Coordinates of C-alpha atoms and ligand atoms in Angstrom, one line a residue:
X1 CA -93.9 25.4 -28.2
X2 CA -96.6 25.7 -30.8
X3 CA -99.6 23.3 -30.9
X4 CA -98.4 22.3 -34.3
X5 CA -94.8 21.3 -33.7
X6 CA -95.4 20.3 -30.0
X7 CA -91.9 21.6 -29.2
X8 CA -90.2 19.2 -31.6
X9 CA -88.1 20.8 -34.4
X10 CA -86.7 19.0 -37.4
X11 CA -83.5 20.4 -38.9
X12 CA -83.9 21.6 -42.5
X13 CA -80.7 19.9 -43.6
X14 CA -81.7 16.4 -42.3
X15 CA -81.7 13.7 -44.9
X16 CA -79.7 12.3 -47.8
X17 CA -76.9 14.5 -49.1
X18 CA -76.7 15.0 -52.9
X19 CA -73.9 12.4 -53.3
X20 CA -75.8 9.6 -51.6
X21 CA -79.0 10.5 -53.5
X22 CA -77.2 10.3 -56.8
X23 CA -75.6 6.9 -56.0
X24 CA -79.0 5.5 -55.0
X25 CA -80.7 6.9 -58.1
X26 CA -77.8 5.3 -60.2
X27 CA -78.3 1.8 -58.8
X28 CA -82.1 2.0 -59.1
X29 CA -81.8 3.1 -62.7
X30 CA -79.6 0.1 -63.4
X31 CA -82.0 -2.3 -61.6
X32 CA -84.9 -0.9 -63.7
X33 CA -83.0 -1.6 -66.8
X34 CA -82.7 -5.2 -65.6
X35 CA -78.9 -5.0 -65.5
X36 CA -78.8 -7.5 -62.6
X37 CA -77.0 -8.5 -60.5
X38 CA -75.7 -5.1 -59.3
X39 CA -72.7 -5.1 -56.9
X40 CA -71.7 -2.1 -54.8
X41 CA -68.3 -2.0 -53.3
X42 CA -69.4 -1.6 -49.7
X43 CA -73.0 -0.6 -48.6
X44 CA -74.4 2.4 -50.3
X45 CA -75.8 3.8 -47.1
X46 CA -75.8 2.6 -43.5
X47 CA -79.5 1.8 -43.1
X48 CA -80.7 -1.8 -42.7
X49 CA -84.2 -1.3 -44.2
X50 CA -82.9 0.5 -47.3
X51 CA -80.2 -2.1 -47.8
X52 CA -82.9 -4.8 -47.5
X53 CA -85.0 -3.0 -50.1
X54 CA -82.1 -2.7 -52.4
X55 CA -81.2 -6.4 -52.0
X56 CA -84.8 -7.3 -53.1
X57 CA -83.9 -5.5 -56.3
X58 CA -80.8 -7.7 -56.7
X59 CA -78.5 -4.8 -55.6
X60 CA -75.9 -6.4 -53.3
X61 CA -73.1 -4.9 -51.3
X62 CA -69.7 -6.8 -51.5
X63 CA -66.4 -6.1 -49.7
X64 CA -64.1 -7.6 -52.3
X65 CA -64.2 -8.8 -55.9
X66 CA -63.7 -12.4 -54.8
X67 CA -67.3 -12.5 -53.7
X68 CA -68.5 -12.2 -57.3
X69 CA -69.0 -15.8 -58.6
X70 CA -70.2 -15.1 -62.1
X71 CA -69.0 -12.1 -64.2
X72 CA -72.3 -10.9 -65.3
X73 CA -74.0 -7.8 -64.1
X74 CA -72.5 -4.4 -63.0
X75 CA -70.1 -3.2 -60.4
X76 CA -71.0 0.3 -59.0
X77 CA -68.4 2.5 -57.3
X78 CA -70.3 4.1 -54.4
X79 CA -70.3 7.8 -53.4
X80 CA -67.2 7.4 -51.1
X81 CA -64.9 6.6 -54.0
X82 CA -61.9 4.2 -54.0
X83 CA -58.2 4.3 -54.6
X84 CA -56.9 4.6 -58.2
X85 CA -55.1 1.3 -57.8
X86 CA -58.3 -0.5 -56.7
X87 CA -60.3 1.2 -59.5
X88 CA -57.8 -0.1 -62.1
X89 CA -58.2 -3.6 -60.6
X90 CA -62.0 -3.3 -60.7
X91 CA -62.0 -2.1 -64.3
X92 CA -59.7 -4.9 -65.3
X93 CA -62.0 -7.5 -63.7
X94 CA -64.0 -7.9 -66.9
X95 CA -67.3 -6.6 -65.8
X96 CA -69.2 -3.3 -66.6
X97 CA -68.2 -0.6 -64.1
X98 CA -70.4 2.4 -63.2
X99 CA -68.8 5.2 -61.3
X100 CA -71.2 6.8 -58.8
X101 CA -68.4 8.5 -56.8
X102 CA -69.7 11.8 -55.5
X103 CA -68.3 14.8 -57.6
X104 CA -67.4 16.5 -54.4
X105 CA -65.2 13.5 -53.3
X106 CA -63.7 13.5 -56.8
X107 CA -62.8 17.1 -56.3
X108 CA -60.7 16.1 -53.3
X109 CA -59.0 13.3 -55.3
X110 CA -58.0 16.0 -57.8
X111 CA -56.7 18.4 -55.1
X112 CA -54.6 15.6 -53.5
X113 CA -53.2 14.3 -56.9
X114 CA -52.3 17.9 -58.1
X115 CA -50.1 18.6 -55.1
X116 CA -48.8 15.1 -54.8
X117 CA -47.6 15.5 -58.4
X118 CA -45.7 18.6 -57.4
X119 CA -43.9 16.7 -54.6
X120 CA -46.1 17.7 -51.6
X121 CA -46.8 15.4 -48.8
X122 CA -50.5 15.0 -47.9
X123 CA -52.1 15.1 -44.5
X124 CA -55.8 14.0 -44.4
X125 CA -57.8 15.1 -41.4
X126 CA -60.3 12.3 -41.1
X127 CA -61.1 8.9 -39.8
X128 CA -58.4 6.3 -40.6
X129 CA -60.0 3.2 -42.2
X130 CA -63.1 5.1 -43.4
X131 CA -63.8 4.1 -47.0
X132 CA -63.6 7.7 -48.3
X133 CA -60.3 8.3 -46.4
X134 CA -58.8 5.1 -47.8
X135 CA -59.8 6.2 -51.3
X136 CA -58.2 9.7 -50.7
X137 CA -55.0 8.2 -49.4
X138 CA -54.6 6.3 -52.7
X139 CA -54.1 9.7 -54.6
X140 CA -51.2 10.8 -52.3
X141 CA -48.6 8.9 -54.3
X142 CA -47.5 7.0 -51.2
X143 CA -46.8 10.2 -49.2
X144 CA -50.0 10.5 -47.3
X145 CA -50.9 10.3 -43.6
X146 CA -54.2 10.4 -41.7
X147 CA -54.8 12.3 -38.5
X148 CA -58.1 12.4 -36.6
X149 CA -57.6 15.9 -35.1
X150 CA -55.2 18.5 -33.7
X151 CA -53.6 16.2 -31.1
X152 CA -52.4 13.7 -33.7
X153 CA -51.5 16.6 -36.0
X154 CA -49.2 18.1 -33.3
X155 CA -47.3 14.7 -33.1
X156 CA -46.5 14.7 -36.9
X157 CA -42.9 15.3 -38.1
X158 CA -42.1 18.7 -39.7
X159 CA -42.9 18.9 -43.5
X160 CA -41.0 20.8 -46.1
X161 CA -44.0 21.0 -48.4
X162 CA -47.4 19.7 -47.3
X163 CA -51.0 19.8 -48.5
X164 CA -53.6 19.4 -45.7
X165 CA -57.0 18.2 -46.8
X166 CA -60.1 17.1 -45.0
X167 CA -62.5 14.1 -45.2
X168 CA -65.6 15.7 -46.7
X169 CA -67.7 15.1 -43.6
X170 CA -65.1 16.2 -41.0
X171 CA -66.1 18.8 -38.4
X172 CA -64.8 22.1 -39.7
X173 CA -63.4 23.5 -36.4
X174 CA -61.4 20.2 -35.9
X175 CA -60.0 20.4 -39.4
X176 CA -59.0 24.0 -39.1
X177 CA -57.2 23.6 -35.8
X178 CA -55.4 20.4 -37.0
X179 CA -54.4 22.3 -40.1
X180 CA -53.0 25.2 -38.0
X181 CA -50.9 22.8 -35.9
X182 CA -49.3 21.5 -39.2
X183 CA -48.8 25.0 -40.7
X184 CA -47.0 26.2 -37.6
X185 CA -44.3 23.5 -38.0
X186 CA -44.0 23.3 -41.8
X187 CA -42.3 25.1 -44.6
X188 CA -44.8 25.4 -47.5
X189 CA -48.2 24.5 -46.1
X190 CA -51.3 24.5 -48.4
X191 CA -54.6 24.2 -46.4
X192 CA -57.3 22.8 -48.7
X193 CA -60.6 22.9 -46.8
X194 CA -62.3 20.0 -48.7
X195 CA -65.3 19.6 -46.3
X196 CA -68.2 19.5 -48.7
X197 CA -70.8 22.3 -48.7
X198 CA -73.8 20.0 -47.7
X199 CA -71.8 18.9 -44.7
X200 CA -70.9 22.5 -43.7
X201 CA -74.6 23.6 -44.0
X202 CA -75.7 20.6 -41.9
X203 CA -73.1 21.2 -39.2
X204 CA -73.9 24.9 -39.0
X205 CA -77.6 24.3 -38.6
X206 CA -77.2 21.7 -35.9
X207 CA -74.8 24.0 -33.9
X208 CA -77.6 26.6 -33.8
X209 CA -80.3 24.0 -33.2
X210 CA -78.4 22.2 -30.4
X211 CA -78.0 25.5 -28.5
X212 CA -81.7 26.2 -28.6
X213 CA -83.1 22.8 -27.4
X214 CA -82.6 20.6 -24.3
X215 CA -82.7 17.3 -26.2
X216 CA -81.1 16.6 -29.6
X217 CA -82.0 13.4 -31.4
X218 CA -79.6 12.3 -34.1
X219 CA -81.1 9.8 -36.5
X220 CA -79.0 7.4 -38.6
X221 CA -77.0 4.1 -38.7
X222 CA -74.7 3.4 -35.8
X223 CA -72.0 2.6 -38.3
X224 CA -72.3 5.8 -40.2
X225 CA -69.3 8.0 -39.5
X226 CA -71.0 11.3 -40.4
X227 CA -74.0 10.5 -38.2
X228 CA -71.7 9.7 -35.3
X229 CA -69.9 13.0 -35.9
X230 CA -73.2 14.9 -35.8
X231 CA -74.0 13.1 -32.5
X232 CA -70.7 14.2 -31.1
X233 CA -71.3 17.8 -32.0
X234 CA -74.8 17.7 -30.5
X235 CA -73.5 16.1 -27.3
X236 CA -71.0 18.9 -26.8
X237 CA -73.6 21.7 -27.3
X238 CA -76.8 20.3 -26.0
X239 CA -77.5 19.1 -22.4
X240 CA -78.9 15.8 -23.7
X241 CA -78.2 14.2 -27.0
X242 CA -79.0 10.7 -28.3
X243 CA -78.1 8.8 -31.5
X244 CA -80.9 6.5 -32.6
X245 CA -81.4 4.2 -35.6
X246 CA -85.2 4.1 -35.4
X247 CA -88.1 5.6 -33.5
X248 CA -88.3 2.5 -31.3
X249 CA -85.3 3.8 -29.4
X250 CA -87.2 6.9 -28.2
X251 CA -88.4 6.4 -24.6
X252 CA -91.3 8.2 -22.9
X253 CA -88.9 9.3 -20.1
X254 CA -86.5 10.9 -22.6
X255 CA -89.3 12.8 -24.4
X256 CA -91.2 13.8 -21.2
X257 CA -88.3 15.6 -19.5
X258 CA -87.4 17.7 -22.5
X259 CA -89.0 21.1 -23.1
X260 CA -87.8 21.5 -26.6
X261 CA -86.5 18.7 -28.8
X262 CA -84.4 19.1 -32.0
X263 CA -84.1 16.3 -34.6
X264 CA -81.4 15.9 -37.2
X265 CA -79.9 13.1 -39.3
X266 CA -76.8 12.1 -41.1
X267 CA -76.1 12.3 -44.8
X268 CA -77.0 8.7 -45.4
X269 CA -80.3 8.8 -43.5
X270 CA -83.4 8.8 -45.7
X271 CA -85.9 11.5 -44.8
X272 CA -88.7 9.0 -44.2
X273 CA -86.7 7.5 -41.4
X274 CA -86.2 10.9 -39.8
X275 CA -89.9 11.7 -40.3
X276 CA -90.8 8.5 -38.5
X277 CA -88.8 9.6 -35.5
X278 CA -90.3 13.1 -35.7
X279 CA -93.8 11.6 -35.9
X280 CA -93.1 9.2 -32.9
X281 CA -91.7 12.1 -30.8
X282 CA -94.7 14.3 -31.5
X283 CA -97.1 11.4 -30.9
X284 CA -95.5 10.7 -27.5
X285 CA -95.8 14.4 -26.6
X286 CA -99.3 14.4 -27.7
X287 CA -100.3 11.4 -25.6
X288 CA -99.1 13.3 -22.6
X289 CA -102.3 15.4 -23.2
X290 CA -104.2 13.8 -26.2
X291 CA -107.0 15.9 -27.5
X292 CA -110.1 14.9 -29.5
X293 CA -108.3 16.7 -32.5
X294 CA -105.4 14.2 -32.2
X295 CA -107.8 11.3 -32.1
X296 CA -109.5 12.6 -35.2
X297 CA -106.2 13.0 -37.0
X298 CA -105.3 9.4 -36.1
X299 CA -108.7 8.2 -37.6
X300 CA -107.9 10.2 -40.7
X301 CA -104.5 8.6 -41.1
X302 CA -106.2 5.1 -41.0
X303 CA -108.7 6.2 -43.7
X304 CA -105.9 7.5 -45.9
X305 CA -103.5 4.5 -45.5
X306 CA -106.3 2.0 -45.8
X307 CA -106.8 3.6 -49.3
X308 CA -110.5 4.1 -48.6
X309 CA -110.1 7.9 -49.4
X310 CA -108.5 7.1 -52.8
X311 CA -111.3 4.6 -53.6
X312 CA -113.9 7.2 -52.8
X313 CA -112.1 9.7 -55.0
X314 CA -112.2 7.2 -57.9
X315 CA -115.9 6.8 -57.4
X316 CA -116.3 10.6 -57.4
X317 CA -114.3 10.8 -60.7
X318 CA -116.5 8.1 -62.3
X319 CA -119.6 10.1 -61.2
X320 CA -118.2 13.3 -62.8
X321 CA -117.3 11.4 -66.0
X322 CA -120.8 9.9 -66.2
X323 CA -122.1 13.5 -66.2
X324 CA -120.0 14.1 -69.4
X325 CA -121.3 10.9 -71.0
X326 CA -124.9 11.9 -69.9
X327 CA -125.3 8.6 -68.0
X328 CA -127.2 7.8 -64.8
X329 CA -124.9 5.2 -63.3
X330 CA -126.0 1.8 -61.9
X331 CA -124.7 1.9 -58.3
X332 CA -123.1 -1.5 -58.9
X333 CA -120.7 0.3 -61.3
X334 CA -119.7 2.7 -58.6
X335 CA -119.1 -0.1 -56.1
X336 CA -117.0 -2.0 -58.6
X337 CA -114.8 1.0 -59.3
X338 CA -114.3 1.7 -55.6
X339 CA -113.4 -1.9 -54.9
X340 CA -111.0 -2.1 -57.9
X341 CA -109.1 1.0 -56.9
X342 CA -109.1 -0.1 -53.2
X343 CA -107.7 -3.4 -54.2
X344 CA -104.9 -2.1 -56.5
X345 CA -103.7 0.5 -54.0
X346 CA -103.7 -1.8 -51.0
X347 CA -101.8 -4.5 -52.9
X348 CA -99.3 -2.0 -54.1
X349 CA -98.7 -0.6 -50.7
X350 CA -98.4 -4.1 -49.2
X351 CA -95.8 -4.9 -51.8
X352 CA -93.7 -2.0 -50.6
X353 CA -94.0 -3.5 -47.0
X354 CA -94.2 -0.1 -45.4
X355 CA -90.5 0.5 -46.1
X356 CA -89.9 4.2 -46.5
X357 CA -93.0 5.2 -44.5
X358 CA -92.6 8.0 -42.0
X359 CA -95.9 7.2 -40.4
X360 CA -96.4 4.7 -37.6
X361 CA -100.0 3.8 -38.7
X362 CA -98.8 3.0 -42.2
X363 CA -96.0 0.9 -40.8
X364 CA -98.5 -0.9 -38.5
X365 CA -100.8 -1.6 -41.5
X366 CA -98.3 -2.5 -44.1
X367 CA -95.4 -3.7 -41.9
X368 CA -96.8 -5.5 -38.9
X369 CA -100.2 -6.5 -40.5
X370 CA -99.0 -6.8 -44.1
X371 CA -100.5 -10.2 -44.8
X372 CA -103.8 -9.1 -43.4
X373 CA -103.8 -6.0 -45.7
X374 CA -102.7 -8.1 -48.6
X375 CA -105.7 -10.4 -48.0
X376 CA -108.0 -7.4 -47.7
X377 CA -106.7 -6.2 -51.1
X378 CA -107.3 -9.5 -52.8
X379 CA -110.8 -9.8 -51.2
X380 CA -111.6 -6.2 -52.6
X381 CA -110.3 -7.3 -56.0
X382 CA -112.4 -10.5 -56.0
X383 CA -115.5 -8.5 -55.0
X384 CA -114.8 -6.0 -57.8
X385 CA -114.7 -9.0 -60.2
X386 CA -118.0 -10.4 -58.8
X387 CA -119.6 -7.0 -59.3
X388 CA -118.2 -6.9 -62.9
X389 CA -119.6 -10.4 -63.6
X390 CA -123.1 -9.3 -62.4
X391 CA -122.8 -6.4 -64.9
X392 CA -122.2 -8.7 -67.9
X393 CA -119.4 -10.6 -69.6
X394 CA -118.0 -7.6 -71.5
X395 CA -117.6 -5.6 -68.2
X396 CA -116.1 -8.7 -66.5
X397 CA -113.6 -9.2 -69.4
X398 CA -112.3 -5.6 -69.2
X399 CA -112.2 -5.7 -65.4
X400 CA -110.3 -9.0 -65.3
X401 CA -107.8 -7.6 -67.8
X402 CA -107.1 -4.3 -66.0
X403 CA -106.9 -6.2 -62.6
X404 CA -104.4 -8.7 -64.0
X405 CA -102.3 -5.9 -65.6
X406 CA -102.4 -4.0 -62.3
X407 CA -101.3 -7.1 -60.3
X408 CA -98.6 -8.0 -62.8
X409 CA -97.1 -4.5 -63.1
X410 CA -94.5 -5.0 -60.3
X411 CA -93.1 -8.0 -62.3
X412 CA -92.8 -6.1 -65.6
X413 CA -89.0 -6.4 -65.6
X414 CA -89.1 -10.1 -66.3
X415 CA -90.7 -9.4 -69.7
X416 CA -88.6 -6.2 -70.6
X417 CA -85.3 -8.2 -71.2
X418 CA -83.2 -5.3 -69.9
X419 CA -84.7 -2.6 -72.2
X420 CA -85.0 0.9 -70.8
X421 CA -88.2 1.4 -68.8
X422 CA -90.7 3.8 -70.3
X423 CA -90.3 7.0 -68.2
X424 CA -93.3 7.6 -66.0
X425 CA -94.7 4.1 -66.8
X426 CA -96.4 3.8 -63.4
X427 CA -98.1 7.2 -63.8
X428 CA -99.3 6.2 -67.2
X429 CA -100.5 2.8 -66.1
X430 CA -102.4 4.3 -63.2
X431 CA -104.1 6.9 -65.5
X432 CA -105.1 4.2 -68.1
X433 CA -106.4 1.9 -65.3
X434 CA -108.6 4.6 -63.8
X435 CA -109.8 5.8 -67.2
X436 CA -110.8 2.2 -68.1
X437 CA -112.9 1.6 -65.1
X438 CA -114.4 5.1 -64.8
X439 CA -115.3 5.7 -68.4
X440 CA -114.8 2.7 -70.7
X441 CA -116.6 0.1 -68.5
X442 CA -119.7 2.3 -68.0
X443 CA -119.9 2.9 -71.8
X444 CA -119.6 -0.9 -72.4
X445 CA -122.3 -1.6 -69.8
X446 CA -124.8 0.7 -71.3
X447 CA -123.7 -0.5 -74.8
X448 CA -123.3 3.1 -76.1
X449 CA -121.1 3.6 -79.1
X450 CA -117.7 5.2 -78.3
X451 CA -118.7 8.7 -79.4
X452 CA -117.0 12.2 -78.8
X453 CA -118.5 12.4 -75.3
X454 CA -116.9 9.1 -74.3
X455 CA -113.6 10.0 -75.9
X456 CA -113.6 13.4 -74.1
X457 CA -114.5 11.8 -70.8
X458 CA -111.7 9.1 -71.2
X459 CA -109.1 11.7 -72.1
X460 CA -110.2 14.0 -69.3
X461 CA -110.0 11.1 -66.7
X462 CA -106.6 9.9 -67.9
X463 CA -105.1 13.4 -67.8
X464 CA -106.3 14.3 -64.3
X465 CA -105.3 10.9 -62.9
X466 CA -101.9 11.2 -64.6
X467 CA -101.4 14.6 -63.0
X468 CA -102.5 13.1 -59.6
X469 CA -100.0 10.3 -59.9
X470 CA -97.1 12.6 -60.8
X471 CA -97.9 15.0 -58.0
X472 CA -98.0 12.1 -55.4
X473 CA -94.7 10.8 -57.0
X474 CA -93.1 14.2 -56.3
X475 CA -94.2 14.0 -52.6
X476 CA -92.7 10.5 -52.4
X477 CA -89.4 11.6 -53.8
X478 CA -89.3 14.5 -51.3
X479 CA -89.4 11.9 -48.5
X480 CA -86.5 9.9 -50.1
X481 CA -88.6 6.9 -50.8
X482 CA -86.8 4.3 -52.9
X483 CA -88.7 4.9 -56.2
X484 CA -87.4 4.9 -59.7
X485 CA -88.0 6.2 -63.2
X486 CA -91.4 4.5 -63.4
X487 CA -92.4 7.8 -61.8
X488 CA -92.1 10.8 -64.2
X489 CA -90.5 13.1 -61.6
X490 CA -87.6 10.7 -61.1
X491 CA -87.2 10.2 -64.8
X492 CA -87.4 13.8 -66.0
X493 CA -86.3 15.8 -62.9
X494 CA -87.9 18.9 -61.4
X495 CA -88.1 21.5 -64.2
X496 CA -89.3 19.2 -67.0
X497 CA -91.9 17.5 -64.8
X498 CA -93.3 20.8 -63.7
X499 CA -93.4 22.0 -67.3
X500 CA -95.2 18.8 -68.3
X501 CA -97.7 19.3 -65.5
X502 CA -98.2 22.9 -66.5
X503 CA -98.9 21.9 -70.1
X504 CA -101.4 19.2 -69.0
X505 CA -103.1 21.6 -66.6
X506 CA -103.5 24.1 -69.4
X507 CA -104.8 21.4 -71.7
X508 CA -107.4 20.2 -69.2
X509 CA -108.5 23.8 -68.6
X510 CA -108.7 24.4 -72.4
X511 CA -110.7 21.3 -72.9
X512 CA -113.2 22.3 -70.3
X513 CA -113.4 25.9 -71.6
X514 CA -114.2 24.4 -75.1
X515 CA -116.9 22.3 -73.5
X516 CA -118.6 25.5 -72.0
X517 CA -119.3 26.5 -75.7
X518 CA -121.3 23.3 -76.2
X519 CA -124.9 24.3 -75.6
X520 CA -125.9 20.8 -74.2
X521 CA -123.0 20.7 -71.8
X522 CA -122.3 24.2 -70.7
X523 CA -123.7 23.9 -67.1
X524 CA -121.7 20.7 -66.6
X525 CA -118.6 22.3 -68.1
X526 CA -118.8 25.2 -65.6
X527 CA -119.1 22.6 -62.8
X528 CA -116.1 20.7 -64.1
X529 CA -114.2 24.0 -64.4
X530 CA -115.0 24.7 -60.7
X531 CA -113.5 21.4 -59.8
X532 CA -110.6 22.2 -62.1
X533 CA -109.8 25.3 -60.1
X534 CA -109.1 23.0 -57.1
X535 CA -106.8 20.9 -59.3
X536 CA -105.0 24.1 -60.4
X537 CA -104.6 25.0 -56.8
X538 CA -103.0 21.6 -56.0
X539 CA -100.7 22.0 -59.0
X540 CA -99.8 25.6 -57.9
X541 CA -98.7 24.2 -54.5
X542 CA -96.3 21.7 -56.2
X543 CA -95.2 24.2 -58.9
X544 CA -94.1 26.7 -56.2
X545 CA -92.4 24.0 -54.1
X546 CA -95.1 24.1 -51.3
X547 CA -95.0 20.3 -51.6
X548 CA -97.1 18.4 -49.1
X549 CA -96.0 15.0 -47.8
X550 CA -97.6 11.8 -46.5
X551 CA -101.3 12.1 -45.6
X552 CA -101.3 15.8 -46.4
X553 CA -100.3 15.0 -50.0
X554 CA -103.1 12.4 -50.5
X555 CA -105.7 14.5 -48.7
X556 CA -104.9 17.5 -50.9
X557 CA -104.4 15.7 -54.2
X558 CA -107.2 13.1 -54.1
X559 CA -109.5 15.8 -52.7
X560 CA -109.7 17.2 -56.3
X561 CA -112.0 14.3 -57.3
X562 CA -114.3 14.9 -54.4
X563 CA -114.6 18.6 -55.2
X564 CA -115.2 17.6 -58.8
X565 CA -117.9 15.1 -57.9
X566 CA -119.5 17.5 -55.6
X567 CA -119.6 20.4 -58.1
X568 CA -121.0 18.1 -60.8
X569 CA -123.7 16.8 -58.4
X570 CA -124.6 20.4 -57.5
X571 CA -124.8 21.4 -61.2
X572 CA -127.0 18.3 -62.1
X573 CA -129.4 18.6 -59.3
X574 CA -129.7 22.3 -58.5
X575 CA -129.4 24.0 -61.8
Ligands
LIG1 FE1 -70.8 14.0 -51.5 FE2 -70.7 15.5 -49.3 FE3 -72.4 13.6 -49.5 FE4 -69.9 13.0 -49.2 S1 -71.2 14.0 -47.7 S2 -71.3 12.0 -50.6 S3 -69.0 14.7 -50.4 S4 -72.3 15.4 -50.8

């Protein structure tokens, strides 16, 4: 046991499989385009909180077409796939149909259809009645049969020509022994191992992990077949195995008696849900001997999730930008900026209701005490407006505009009339909001004309805040949070996003290098460049896939503004 992991190991393969990820992205994209209502044929994943989040976006799960009352909207075929006959019925229904069937399931459809066309019987080793298996059977041309394992396979009649395939999430050893039973009693027997690679990787890892721990915790919906299968494998190999849906099912007794704990999750379990169980298990072990370091960490989590750290970072950025504009800031401006950023971030977090959080403290603040946090956000916003009013009507007018835009942003789809969302719109909006309060408002307050220095400061602030927002978006995606193309990373994918970030990082560095040549600003430019080194370090971590998550991401990324503010302060006061 290391002090860091506290004897609790998370499987590397835990979390959404690529097929489920793709299906969720597909419905989110449709929702963002305003193509409501969106119907999925059966739930996309077996997780109540994610389903509730999707329902809020008007994405509903239906069991049959008769549940659709008005023929507007889109029908989505989920990752499991359906029978060709049902697909024909859905397509003839008169609504737009989007196929989100996993390509690896489609491959099995093709394998079954190819041999069925040649006159082979089909045996599917899988769970009869499971949505994927029902879909597979539909491709067997009426000569398909389902067996759960070797016992049922041994009871099958002899086949002249047979193709044996597997449900994509079946346990490999079960499939192979069932296939061998059939081969032994058949003429021409083709064994098509159609278990998908993500499932094989997941199963192999948990076999190793289960043997090395004395408690295995499997996280995922109780109705999820693949999670239940993982739990079965773990129960066979590990002295103690439990299948939980949430961290609340972990008991102190369970955790206390285990020396080493392994955690894994099914293909339809979001990473944030697994992380929450991991975090609770480690917290419980920690409380067995809580240290002052643990108490400090807990206090830091409160500071991060209350958005106080982000607000302080915005104040530091405003201070650095004031250096570029050669302004000595009225402290009320700094308070106003801090309160505005605090308000916007708290309200946004409260709107998410803590869904997708892997942290118990974030859940406590934005789940249990959501209304209280929402009120705190509005109070902070009102105080920012009062500060703005004291600074003059022009400042008040700009602050009121950016506050209203920030609060209305979550409802932008009502105005977009189904048009495609601007990729990265949230990252852009955040960058513009921060640039307005940290640069434009101080310039207005001091009634200085918008010169090159102001333009430079506004561009600089917008670029670094945009990079901040994109990097935090990447961290969110890595925890399977339900976010869409309003985040650049989700819209453009890994490679393009990293190239955009690289270009922006080089632009910012180039701008600052150019500023060092300016004789009135060279000391300040070197200070900004020192801060920029930290930003490049953050970017490097993301670029080379050392992506921090949760509080680590915010600590690292927002820390760039504190480093920046500190280096500007040092340059202005000690040079
Ligand atoms: Fe696709 Fe495999 Fe996931 Fe099934 S388990 S949806 S086949 S990746």
